[in-house]
Amino acid sequence: MIEARRLHILRAVADHRTVTAAAAALYLTPSAVSQQLTALEQETGHRLVERGAKGVRLTPAGEILLNHTNAVLAQLERAEAELAAYDSGAAGTVTVASFATGIAQVVAPAVTRLAGTSPGIRIRVQDAEGDASLPMVLDRQVDIAVAVEYRGAPPADDPRLAHVPLYAEPFDAVVPVSHRLADTPEVPLAELAKDPWIGPYPGNPCHDVVVLACENAGFQPRLEHSSDDFRAVVALASADAGVALVPRSALRGMDLTGVVVRPVDGVAPTRRVFAAVRRGAEGHPLIRPVLAALGEVAGE
């Protein structure tokens, strides 16, 4: 195994042409430089330098090794620079867990923004629902969670987590085109009390939003079909399998053939989206710019 410090010495000798000058540049004694050169020749199995009256020069084998030395030392310089940047908070990796529409709504645009403002920060994204992403933050599996408020979630004043509000969006009613309320400008939720419902599984934060909205309208929804994929929810509604409440952003770009989307009459059910980090980490020089970017794109 070739030691990097001996490559430094080889290059210094090649640059300065004498052992004495190389030793002075490296703050070593000439005998120490000679010993390291001898050790490097033993490591490589080749004679690397020739000594003469006018100093030293590299042998052909020494020239070959010098070419590799320049590449190796340049890479080590880059490694040291990146480590120095990491220490200063200018470079490093931040892992973000978010539900799918949160990725599309704020995480992906924040990644684009950070590429221009903080190019040393690398973002790793994981798809995870809010009920999973918050424990992932607490367990140090990820750095930031983009989550939705739900019953049973850690509150904003939880001593373990710091919350950063991002955005709120309403749920719209999705009914089949043949539904009796398809032509109404707004759908009163109470009018859907006897309909079969399609919605997310219990544990999904959106499940809580739907159930709570129906409870506030005076009934418990009869959930006959369950899926955490809103494309599947809309497809089932288009097949006349039931009605649903779907976050507005999840409907963007979706095939809505066979369904009608209407706002909810009165106070619309809303999901509130926030970012969460372990408390105290919000000031970390890597995490702070990511939280700022998430907040900026959410406010646009």
GROMACS .gro file of C-alpha atoms in nm, residues 151 188-190 208-221 245 264-265 267-270:
model
   25
  151ARG     CA    1  -5.544   1.342   1.529
  188PRO     CA    2  -7.324   1.973   0.121
  189LEU     CA    3  -7.149   1.689   0.302
  190ALA     CA    4  -7.462   1.602   0.499
  208ASP     CA    5  -5.871   1.160   0.979
  209VAL     CA    6  -5.954   1.474   0.778
  210VAL     CA    7  -6.232   1.293   0.589
  211VAL     CA    8  -6.381   1.126   0.896
  212LEU     CA    9  -6.369   1.445   1.102
  213ALA     CA   10  -6.536   1.646   0.824
  214CYS     CA   11  -6.817   1.392   0.801
  215GLU     CA   12  -6.856   1.383   1.181
  216ASN     CA   13  -6.888   1.763   1.180
  217ALA     CA   14  -7.161   1.722   0.917
  218GLY     CA   15  -7.345   1.485   1.152
  219PHE     CA   16  -7.262   1.135   1.025
  220GLN     CA   17  -7.001   0.861   1.012
  221PRO     CA   18  -6.894   0.785   0.654
  245LEU     CA   19  -6.308   1.384  -0.047
  264VAL     CA   20  -6.770   2.151  -0.029
  265ASP     CA   21  -7.055   2.372   0.085
  267VAL     CA   22  -6.636   2.527   0.577
  268ALA     CA   23  -6.425   2.299   0.361
  269PRO     CA   24  -6.222   2.022   0.524
  270THR     CA   25  -5.859   2.125   0.510
   0.00000   0.00000   0.00000
